[in-house]
Short mmCIF file of N, CA and C in Angstrom, two decimals:
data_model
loop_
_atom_site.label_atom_id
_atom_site.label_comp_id
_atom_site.label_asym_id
_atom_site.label_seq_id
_atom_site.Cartn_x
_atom_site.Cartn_y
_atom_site.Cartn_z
N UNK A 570 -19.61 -6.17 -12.38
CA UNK A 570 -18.22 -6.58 -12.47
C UNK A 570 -17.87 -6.69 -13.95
N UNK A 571 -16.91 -6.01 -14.17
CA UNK A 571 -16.51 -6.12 -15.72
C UNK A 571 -15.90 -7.84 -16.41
N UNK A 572 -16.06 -8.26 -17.10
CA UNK A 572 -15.78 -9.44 -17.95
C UNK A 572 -14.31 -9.20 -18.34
N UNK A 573 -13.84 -10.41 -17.70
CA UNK A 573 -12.46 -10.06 -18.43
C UNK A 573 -11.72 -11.43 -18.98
N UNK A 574 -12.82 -12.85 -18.77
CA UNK A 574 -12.64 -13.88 -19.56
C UNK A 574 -12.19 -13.69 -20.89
N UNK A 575 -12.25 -12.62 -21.40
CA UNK A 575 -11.52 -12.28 -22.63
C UNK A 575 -10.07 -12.01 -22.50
N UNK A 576 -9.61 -11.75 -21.74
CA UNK A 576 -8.66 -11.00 -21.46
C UNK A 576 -7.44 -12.67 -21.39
N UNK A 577 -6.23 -12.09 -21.85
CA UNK A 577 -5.18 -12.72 -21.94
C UNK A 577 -4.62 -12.78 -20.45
N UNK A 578 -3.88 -14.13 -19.58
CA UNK A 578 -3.31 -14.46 -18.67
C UNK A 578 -2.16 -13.46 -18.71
N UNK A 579 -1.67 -12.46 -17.84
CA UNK A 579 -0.11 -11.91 -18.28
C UNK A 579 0.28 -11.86 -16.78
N UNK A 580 1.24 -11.36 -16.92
CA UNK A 580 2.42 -10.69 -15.73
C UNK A 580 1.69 -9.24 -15.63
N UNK A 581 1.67 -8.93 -14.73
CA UNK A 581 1.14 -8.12 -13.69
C UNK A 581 1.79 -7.62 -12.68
N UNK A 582 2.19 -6.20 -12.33
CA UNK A 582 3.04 -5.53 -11.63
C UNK A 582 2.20 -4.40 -10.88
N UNK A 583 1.88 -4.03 -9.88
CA UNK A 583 1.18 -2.54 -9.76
C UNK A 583 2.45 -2.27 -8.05
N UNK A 584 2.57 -0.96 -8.78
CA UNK A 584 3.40 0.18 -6.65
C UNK A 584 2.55 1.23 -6.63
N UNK A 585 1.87 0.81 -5.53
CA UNK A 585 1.28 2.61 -5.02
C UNK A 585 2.33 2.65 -3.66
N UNK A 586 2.10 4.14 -3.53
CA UNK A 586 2.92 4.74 -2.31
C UNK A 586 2.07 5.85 -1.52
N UNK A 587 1.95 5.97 -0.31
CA UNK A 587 1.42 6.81 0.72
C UNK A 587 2.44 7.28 1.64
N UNK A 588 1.65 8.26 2.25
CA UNK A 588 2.66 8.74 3.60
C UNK A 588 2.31 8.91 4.51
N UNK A 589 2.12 8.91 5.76
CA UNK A 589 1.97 8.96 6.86
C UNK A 589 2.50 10.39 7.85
N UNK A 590 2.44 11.26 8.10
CA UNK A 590 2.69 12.73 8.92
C UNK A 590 2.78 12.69 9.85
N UNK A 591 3.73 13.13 10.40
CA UNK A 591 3.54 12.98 12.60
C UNK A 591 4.29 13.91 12.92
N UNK A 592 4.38 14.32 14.53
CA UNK A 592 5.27 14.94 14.89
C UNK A 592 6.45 13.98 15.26
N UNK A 593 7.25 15.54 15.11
CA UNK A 593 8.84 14.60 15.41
C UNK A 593 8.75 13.42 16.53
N UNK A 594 8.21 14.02 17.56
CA UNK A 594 8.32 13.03 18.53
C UNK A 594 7.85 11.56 18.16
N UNK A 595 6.87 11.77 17.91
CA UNK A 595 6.08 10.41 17.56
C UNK A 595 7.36 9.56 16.67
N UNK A 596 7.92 10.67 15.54
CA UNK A 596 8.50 9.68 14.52
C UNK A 596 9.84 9.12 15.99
N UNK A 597 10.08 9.67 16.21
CA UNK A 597 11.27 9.44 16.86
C UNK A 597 11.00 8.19 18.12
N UNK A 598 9.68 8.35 18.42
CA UNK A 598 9.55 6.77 19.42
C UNK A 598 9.17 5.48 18.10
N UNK A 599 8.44 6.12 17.40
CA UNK A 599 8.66 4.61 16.25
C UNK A 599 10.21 4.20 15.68
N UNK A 600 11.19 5.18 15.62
CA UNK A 600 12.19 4.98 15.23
C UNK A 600 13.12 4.05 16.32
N UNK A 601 12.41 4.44 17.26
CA UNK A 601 13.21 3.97 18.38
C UNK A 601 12.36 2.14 18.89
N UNK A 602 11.32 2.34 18.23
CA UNK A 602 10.52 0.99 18.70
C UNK A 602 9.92 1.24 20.18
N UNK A 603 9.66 2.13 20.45
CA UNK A 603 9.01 2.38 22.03
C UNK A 603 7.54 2.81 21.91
N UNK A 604 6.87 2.36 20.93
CA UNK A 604 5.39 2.77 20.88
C UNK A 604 4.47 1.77 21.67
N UNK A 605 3.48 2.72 22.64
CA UNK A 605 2.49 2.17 23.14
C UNK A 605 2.29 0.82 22.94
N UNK A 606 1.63 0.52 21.66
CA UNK A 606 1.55 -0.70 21.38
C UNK A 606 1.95 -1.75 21.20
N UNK A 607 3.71 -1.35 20.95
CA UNK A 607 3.69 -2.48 20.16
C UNK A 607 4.71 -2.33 18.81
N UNK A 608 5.83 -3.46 18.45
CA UNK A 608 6.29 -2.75 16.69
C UNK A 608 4.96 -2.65 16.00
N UNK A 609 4.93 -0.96 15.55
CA UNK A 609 3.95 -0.21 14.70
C UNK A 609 4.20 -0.84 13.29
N UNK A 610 5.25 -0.68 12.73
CA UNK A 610 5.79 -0.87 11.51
C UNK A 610 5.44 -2.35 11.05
N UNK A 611 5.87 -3.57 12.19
CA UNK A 611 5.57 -4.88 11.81
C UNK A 611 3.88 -4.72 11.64
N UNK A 612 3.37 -4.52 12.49
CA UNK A 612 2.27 -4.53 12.40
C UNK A 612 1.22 -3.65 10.95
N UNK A 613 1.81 -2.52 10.76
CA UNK A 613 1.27 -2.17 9.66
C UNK A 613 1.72 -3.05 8.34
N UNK A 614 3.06 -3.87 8.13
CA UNK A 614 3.15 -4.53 7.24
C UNK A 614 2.10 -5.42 6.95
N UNK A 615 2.20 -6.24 8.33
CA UNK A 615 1.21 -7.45 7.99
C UNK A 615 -0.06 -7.04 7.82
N UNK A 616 -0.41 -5.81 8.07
CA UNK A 616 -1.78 -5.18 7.64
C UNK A 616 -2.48 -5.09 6.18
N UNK A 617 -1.07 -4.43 5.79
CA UNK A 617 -1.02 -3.93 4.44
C UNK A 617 -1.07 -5.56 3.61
N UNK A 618 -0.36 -6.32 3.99
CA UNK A 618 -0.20 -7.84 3.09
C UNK A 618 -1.75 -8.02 3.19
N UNK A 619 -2.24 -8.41 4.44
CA UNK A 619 -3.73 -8.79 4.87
C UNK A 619 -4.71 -7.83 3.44
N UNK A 620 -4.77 -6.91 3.82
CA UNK A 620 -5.71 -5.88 3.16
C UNK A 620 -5.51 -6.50 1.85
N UNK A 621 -4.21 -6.12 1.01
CA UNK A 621 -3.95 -6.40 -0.55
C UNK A 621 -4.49 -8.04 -0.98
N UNK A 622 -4.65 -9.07 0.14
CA UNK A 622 -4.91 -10.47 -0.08
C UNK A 622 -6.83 -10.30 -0.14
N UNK A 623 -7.12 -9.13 0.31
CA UNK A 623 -8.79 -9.36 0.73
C UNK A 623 -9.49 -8.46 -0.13
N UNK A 624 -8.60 -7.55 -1.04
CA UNK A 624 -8.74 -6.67 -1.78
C UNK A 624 -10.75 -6.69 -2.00
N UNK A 625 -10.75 -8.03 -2.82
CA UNK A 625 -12.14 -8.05 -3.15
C UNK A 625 -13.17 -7.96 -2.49
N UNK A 626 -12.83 -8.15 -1.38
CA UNK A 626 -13.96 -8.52 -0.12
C UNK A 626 -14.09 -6.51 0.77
N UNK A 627 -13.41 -5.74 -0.09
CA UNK A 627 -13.37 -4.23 0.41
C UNK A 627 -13.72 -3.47 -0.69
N UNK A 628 -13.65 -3.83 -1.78
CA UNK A 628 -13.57 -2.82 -2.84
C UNK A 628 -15.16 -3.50 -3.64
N UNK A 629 -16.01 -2.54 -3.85
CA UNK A 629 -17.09 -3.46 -4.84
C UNK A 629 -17.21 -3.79 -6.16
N UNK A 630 -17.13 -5.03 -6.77
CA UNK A 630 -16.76 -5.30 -8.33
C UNK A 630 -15.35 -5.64 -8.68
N UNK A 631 -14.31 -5.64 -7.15
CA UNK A 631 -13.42 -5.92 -7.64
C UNK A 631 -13.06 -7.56 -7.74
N UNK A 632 -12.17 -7.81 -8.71
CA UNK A 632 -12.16 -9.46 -8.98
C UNK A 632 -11.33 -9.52 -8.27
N UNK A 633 -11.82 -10.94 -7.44
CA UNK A 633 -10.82 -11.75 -6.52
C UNK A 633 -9.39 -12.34 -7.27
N UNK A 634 -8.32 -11.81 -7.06
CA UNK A 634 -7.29 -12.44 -7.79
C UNK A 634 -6.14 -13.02 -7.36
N UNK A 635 -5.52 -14.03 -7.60
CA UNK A 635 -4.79 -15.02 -7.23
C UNK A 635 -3.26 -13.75 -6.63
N UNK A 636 -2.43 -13.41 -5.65
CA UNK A 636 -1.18 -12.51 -5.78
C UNK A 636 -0.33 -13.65 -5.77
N UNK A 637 1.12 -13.56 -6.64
CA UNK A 637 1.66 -13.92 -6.22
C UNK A 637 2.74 -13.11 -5.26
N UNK A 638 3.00 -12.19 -5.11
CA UNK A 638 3.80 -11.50 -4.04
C UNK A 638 3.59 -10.12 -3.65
N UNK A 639 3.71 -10.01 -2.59
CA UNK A 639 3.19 -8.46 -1.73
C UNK A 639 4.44 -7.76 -0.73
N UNK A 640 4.73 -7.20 -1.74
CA UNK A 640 6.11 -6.28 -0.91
C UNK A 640 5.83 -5.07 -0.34
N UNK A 641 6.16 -4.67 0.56
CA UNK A 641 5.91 -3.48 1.78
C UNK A 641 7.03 -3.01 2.04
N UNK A 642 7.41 -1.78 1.87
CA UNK A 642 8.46 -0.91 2.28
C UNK A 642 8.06 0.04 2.81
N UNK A 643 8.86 0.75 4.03
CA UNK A 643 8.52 1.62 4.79
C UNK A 643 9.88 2.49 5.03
N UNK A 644 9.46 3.86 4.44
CA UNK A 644 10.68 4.41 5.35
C UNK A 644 10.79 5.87 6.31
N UNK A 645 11.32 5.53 6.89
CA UNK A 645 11.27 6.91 7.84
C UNK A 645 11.99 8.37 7.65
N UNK A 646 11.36 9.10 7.15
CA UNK A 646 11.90 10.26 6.88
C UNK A 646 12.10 11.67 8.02
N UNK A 647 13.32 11.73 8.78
CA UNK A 647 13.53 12.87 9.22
C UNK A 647 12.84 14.14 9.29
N UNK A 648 13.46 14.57 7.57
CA UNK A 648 13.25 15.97 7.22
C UNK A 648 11.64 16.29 7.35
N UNK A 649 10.83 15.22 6.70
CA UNK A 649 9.44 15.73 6.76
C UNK A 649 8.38 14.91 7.72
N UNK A 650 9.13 14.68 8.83
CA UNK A 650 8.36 13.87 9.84
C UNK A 650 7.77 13.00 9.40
N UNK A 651 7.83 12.02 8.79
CA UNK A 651 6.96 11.16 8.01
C UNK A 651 7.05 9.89 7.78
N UNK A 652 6.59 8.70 7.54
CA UNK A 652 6.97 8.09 6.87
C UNK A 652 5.90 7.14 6.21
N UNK A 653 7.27 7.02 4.82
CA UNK A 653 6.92 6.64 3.26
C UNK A 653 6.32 5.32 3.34
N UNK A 654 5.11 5.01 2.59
CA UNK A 654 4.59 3.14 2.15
C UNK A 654 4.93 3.02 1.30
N UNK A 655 5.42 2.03 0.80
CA UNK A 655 5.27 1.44 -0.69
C UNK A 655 5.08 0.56 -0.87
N UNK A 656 3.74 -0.48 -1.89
CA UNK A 656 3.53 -1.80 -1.85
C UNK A 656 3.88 -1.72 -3.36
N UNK A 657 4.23 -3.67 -3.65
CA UNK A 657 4.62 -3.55 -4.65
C UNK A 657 4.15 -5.26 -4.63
N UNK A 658 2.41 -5.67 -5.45
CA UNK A 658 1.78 -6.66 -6.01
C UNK A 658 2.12 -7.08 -6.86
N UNK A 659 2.35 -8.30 -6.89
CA UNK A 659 2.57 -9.58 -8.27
C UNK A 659 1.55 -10.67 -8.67
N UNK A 660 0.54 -10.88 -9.31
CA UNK A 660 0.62 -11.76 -10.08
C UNK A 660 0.40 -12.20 -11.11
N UNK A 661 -0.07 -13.15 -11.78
CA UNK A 661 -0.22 -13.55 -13.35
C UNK A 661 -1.64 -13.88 -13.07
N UNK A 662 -2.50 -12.86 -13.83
CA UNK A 662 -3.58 -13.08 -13.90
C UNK A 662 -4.27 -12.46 -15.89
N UNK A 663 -5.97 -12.04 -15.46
CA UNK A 663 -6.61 -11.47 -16.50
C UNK A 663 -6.37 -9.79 -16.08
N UNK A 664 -6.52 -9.54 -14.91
CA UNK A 664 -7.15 -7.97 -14.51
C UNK A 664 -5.27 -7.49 -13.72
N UNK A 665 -5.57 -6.71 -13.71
CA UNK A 665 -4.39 -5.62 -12.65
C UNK A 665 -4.59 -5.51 -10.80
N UNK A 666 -3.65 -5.51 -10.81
CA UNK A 666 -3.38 -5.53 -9.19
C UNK A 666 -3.20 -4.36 -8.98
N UNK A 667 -3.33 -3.02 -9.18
CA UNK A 667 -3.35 -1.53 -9.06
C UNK A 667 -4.37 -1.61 -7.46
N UNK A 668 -5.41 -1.82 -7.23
CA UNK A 668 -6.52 -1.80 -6.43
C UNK A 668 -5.73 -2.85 -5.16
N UNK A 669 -5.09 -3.98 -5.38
CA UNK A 669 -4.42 -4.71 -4.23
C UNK A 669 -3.03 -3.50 -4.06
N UNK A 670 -2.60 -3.17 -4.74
CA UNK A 670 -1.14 -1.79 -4.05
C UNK A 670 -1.84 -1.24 -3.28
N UNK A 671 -2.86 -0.08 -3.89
CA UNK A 671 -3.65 0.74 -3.10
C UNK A 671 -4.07 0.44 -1.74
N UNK A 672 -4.92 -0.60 -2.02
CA UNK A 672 -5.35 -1.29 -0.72
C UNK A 672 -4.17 -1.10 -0.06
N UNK A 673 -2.84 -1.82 -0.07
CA UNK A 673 -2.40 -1.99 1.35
C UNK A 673 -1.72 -1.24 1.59
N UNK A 674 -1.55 -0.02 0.45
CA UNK A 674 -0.84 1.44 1.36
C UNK A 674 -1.68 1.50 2.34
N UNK A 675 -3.16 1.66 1.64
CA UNK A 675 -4.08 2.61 2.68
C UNK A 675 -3.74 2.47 4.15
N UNK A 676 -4.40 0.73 4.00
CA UNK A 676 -4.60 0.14 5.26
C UNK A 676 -3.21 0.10 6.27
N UNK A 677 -1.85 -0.06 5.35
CA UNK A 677 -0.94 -0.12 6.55
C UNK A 677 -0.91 1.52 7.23
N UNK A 678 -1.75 2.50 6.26
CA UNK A 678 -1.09 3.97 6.64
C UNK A 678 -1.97 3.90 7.96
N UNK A 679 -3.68 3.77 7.57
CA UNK A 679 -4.53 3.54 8.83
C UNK A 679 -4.05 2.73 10.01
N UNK A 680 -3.33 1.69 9.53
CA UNK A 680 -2.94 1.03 10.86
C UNK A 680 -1.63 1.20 11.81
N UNK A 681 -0.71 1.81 11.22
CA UNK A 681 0.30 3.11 11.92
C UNK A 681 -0.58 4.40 12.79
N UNK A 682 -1.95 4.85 12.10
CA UNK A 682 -2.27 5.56 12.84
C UNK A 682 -2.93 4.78 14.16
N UNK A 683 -3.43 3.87 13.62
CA UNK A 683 -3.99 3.21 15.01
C UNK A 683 -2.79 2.80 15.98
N UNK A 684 -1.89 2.52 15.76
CA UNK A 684 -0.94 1.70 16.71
C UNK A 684 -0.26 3.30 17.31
N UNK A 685 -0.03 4.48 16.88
CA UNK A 685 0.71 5.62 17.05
C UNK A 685 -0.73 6.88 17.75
N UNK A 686 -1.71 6.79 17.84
CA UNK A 686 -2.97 7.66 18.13
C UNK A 686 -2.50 7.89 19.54
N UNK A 687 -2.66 6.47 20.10
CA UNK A 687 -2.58 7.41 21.76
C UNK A 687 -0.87 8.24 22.05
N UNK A 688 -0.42 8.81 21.10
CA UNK A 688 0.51 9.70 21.26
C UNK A 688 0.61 10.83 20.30
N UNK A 689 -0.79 10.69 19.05
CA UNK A 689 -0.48 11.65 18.05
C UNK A 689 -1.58 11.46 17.30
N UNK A 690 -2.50 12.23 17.81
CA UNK A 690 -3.60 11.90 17.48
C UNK A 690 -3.91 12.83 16.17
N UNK A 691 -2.79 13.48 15.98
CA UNK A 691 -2.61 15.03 14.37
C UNK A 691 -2.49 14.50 13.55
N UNK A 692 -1.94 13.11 13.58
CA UNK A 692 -1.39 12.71 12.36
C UNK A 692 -2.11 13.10 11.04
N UNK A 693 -1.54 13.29 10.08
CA UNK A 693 -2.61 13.03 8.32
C UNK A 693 -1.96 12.03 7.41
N UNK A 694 -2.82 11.20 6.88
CA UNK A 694 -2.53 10.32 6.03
C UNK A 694 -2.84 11.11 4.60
N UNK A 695 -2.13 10.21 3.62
CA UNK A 695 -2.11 10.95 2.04
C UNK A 695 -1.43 10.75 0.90
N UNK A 696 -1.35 11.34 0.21
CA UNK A 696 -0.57 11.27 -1.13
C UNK A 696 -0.63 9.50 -1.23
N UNK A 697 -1.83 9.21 -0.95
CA UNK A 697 -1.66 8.09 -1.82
C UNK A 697 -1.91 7.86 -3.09
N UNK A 698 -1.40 7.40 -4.03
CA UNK A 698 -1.18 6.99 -5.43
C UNK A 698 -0.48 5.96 -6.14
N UNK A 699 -1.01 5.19 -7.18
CA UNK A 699 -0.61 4.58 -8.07
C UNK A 699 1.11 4.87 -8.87
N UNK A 700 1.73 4.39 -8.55
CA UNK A 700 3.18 4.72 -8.91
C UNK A 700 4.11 3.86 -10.50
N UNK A 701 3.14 3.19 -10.27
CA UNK A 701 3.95 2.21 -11.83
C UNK A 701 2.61 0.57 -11.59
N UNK A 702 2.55 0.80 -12.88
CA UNK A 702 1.67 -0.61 -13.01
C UNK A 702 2.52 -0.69 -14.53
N UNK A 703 2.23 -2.32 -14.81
CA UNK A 703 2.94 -3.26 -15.70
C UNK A 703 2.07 -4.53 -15.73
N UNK A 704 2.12 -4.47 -17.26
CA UNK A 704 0.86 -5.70 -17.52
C UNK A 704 0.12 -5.68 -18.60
N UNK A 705 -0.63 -6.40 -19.14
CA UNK A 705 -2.06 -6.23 -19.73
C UNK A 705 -2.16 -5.44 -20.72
N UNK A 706 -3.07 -5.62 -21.43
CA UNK A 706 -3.02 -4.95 -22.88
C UNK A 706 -2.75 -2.91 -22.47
N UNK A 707 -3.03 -2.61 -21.67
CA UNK A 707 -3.12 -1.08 -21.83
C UNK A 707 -1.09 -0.70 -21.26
N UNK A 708 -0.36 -1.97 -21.27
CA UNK A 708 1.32 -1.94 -20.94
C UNK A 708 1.61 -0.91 -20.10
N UNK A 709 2.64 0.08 -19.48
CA UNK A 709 3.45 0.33 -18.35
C UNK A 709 2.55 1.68 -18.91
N UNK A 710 2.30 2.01 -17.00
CA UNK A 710 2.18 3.56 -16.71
C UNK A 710 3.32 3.51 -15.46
N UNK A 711 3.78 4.64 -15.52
CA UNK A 711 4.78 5.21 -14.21
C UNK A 711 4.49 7.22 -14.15
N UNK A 712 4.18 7.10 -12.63
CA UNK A 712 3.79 8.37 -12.55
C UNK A 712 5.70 8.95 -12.60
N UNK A 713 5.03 10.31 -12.92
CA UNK A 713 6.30 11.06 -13.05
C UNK A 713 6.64 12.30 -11.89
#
């Protein structure tokens, strides 16, 4: 685990974003809230919060760190059957919350597929990535 008792207390920002692939149909019973299971969407939120809070306990070496806020956006896209994650971690720590975003794209993308499988079992998860972090001595990246 890297040392980061050196490291200055700051503000801390990290958004990754993923996507999720389906057929129309599928998107169109989540749109509609008629999935097998259950609201898919609620459920992948609170997934994604869960995951980004446990970060350390999934990732190895990563430091357990205090969040203060875990935002989840989801949106449903028509044109490319799909739909968009975006988490967006807060808090004031030593280290970056990049690894808590990530985390809970992943996990809410995995857990849309679980709640949506027994109707679409094609799905592909992906394009997940780091979208803007803010913080800490190495200051703002934003993918372009």
């Amino acid at each position: 685990m890297v040392d980061v008792s050196g490291k200055r207390v700051t503000a801390r920002v990290a958004v990754a974003r993923g996507r999720v692939y389906m057929h129309r149909a599928t998107l169109e019973l989540l749109r509609g809230g008629a999935t097998p299971k259950g609201d898919a969407i609620a459920t992948a939120h609170l997934a994604g919060v869960m995951a980004a809070k446990r970060t350390s306990e999934i990732i190895p070496l990563a430091h357990p760190i205090p969040l203060d806020a875990i935002e989840l956006a989801f949106d449903l896209d028509g044109d490319s059957s799909s739909v968009g994650i975006e988490a967006r971690v807060r808090t004031r720590a030593r280290t970056g919350v990049e690894m808590e975003a990530l985390t809970a794209v992943t996990v809410a993308a995995l857990t849309l597929y679980d709640m949506l499988k027994a109707v679409d079992r094609g799905m592909v998860m992906g394009e997940f990535a780091l979208w803007e972090k803010r913080g800490g001595r190495s200051g703002v990246f934003r993918r372009r």
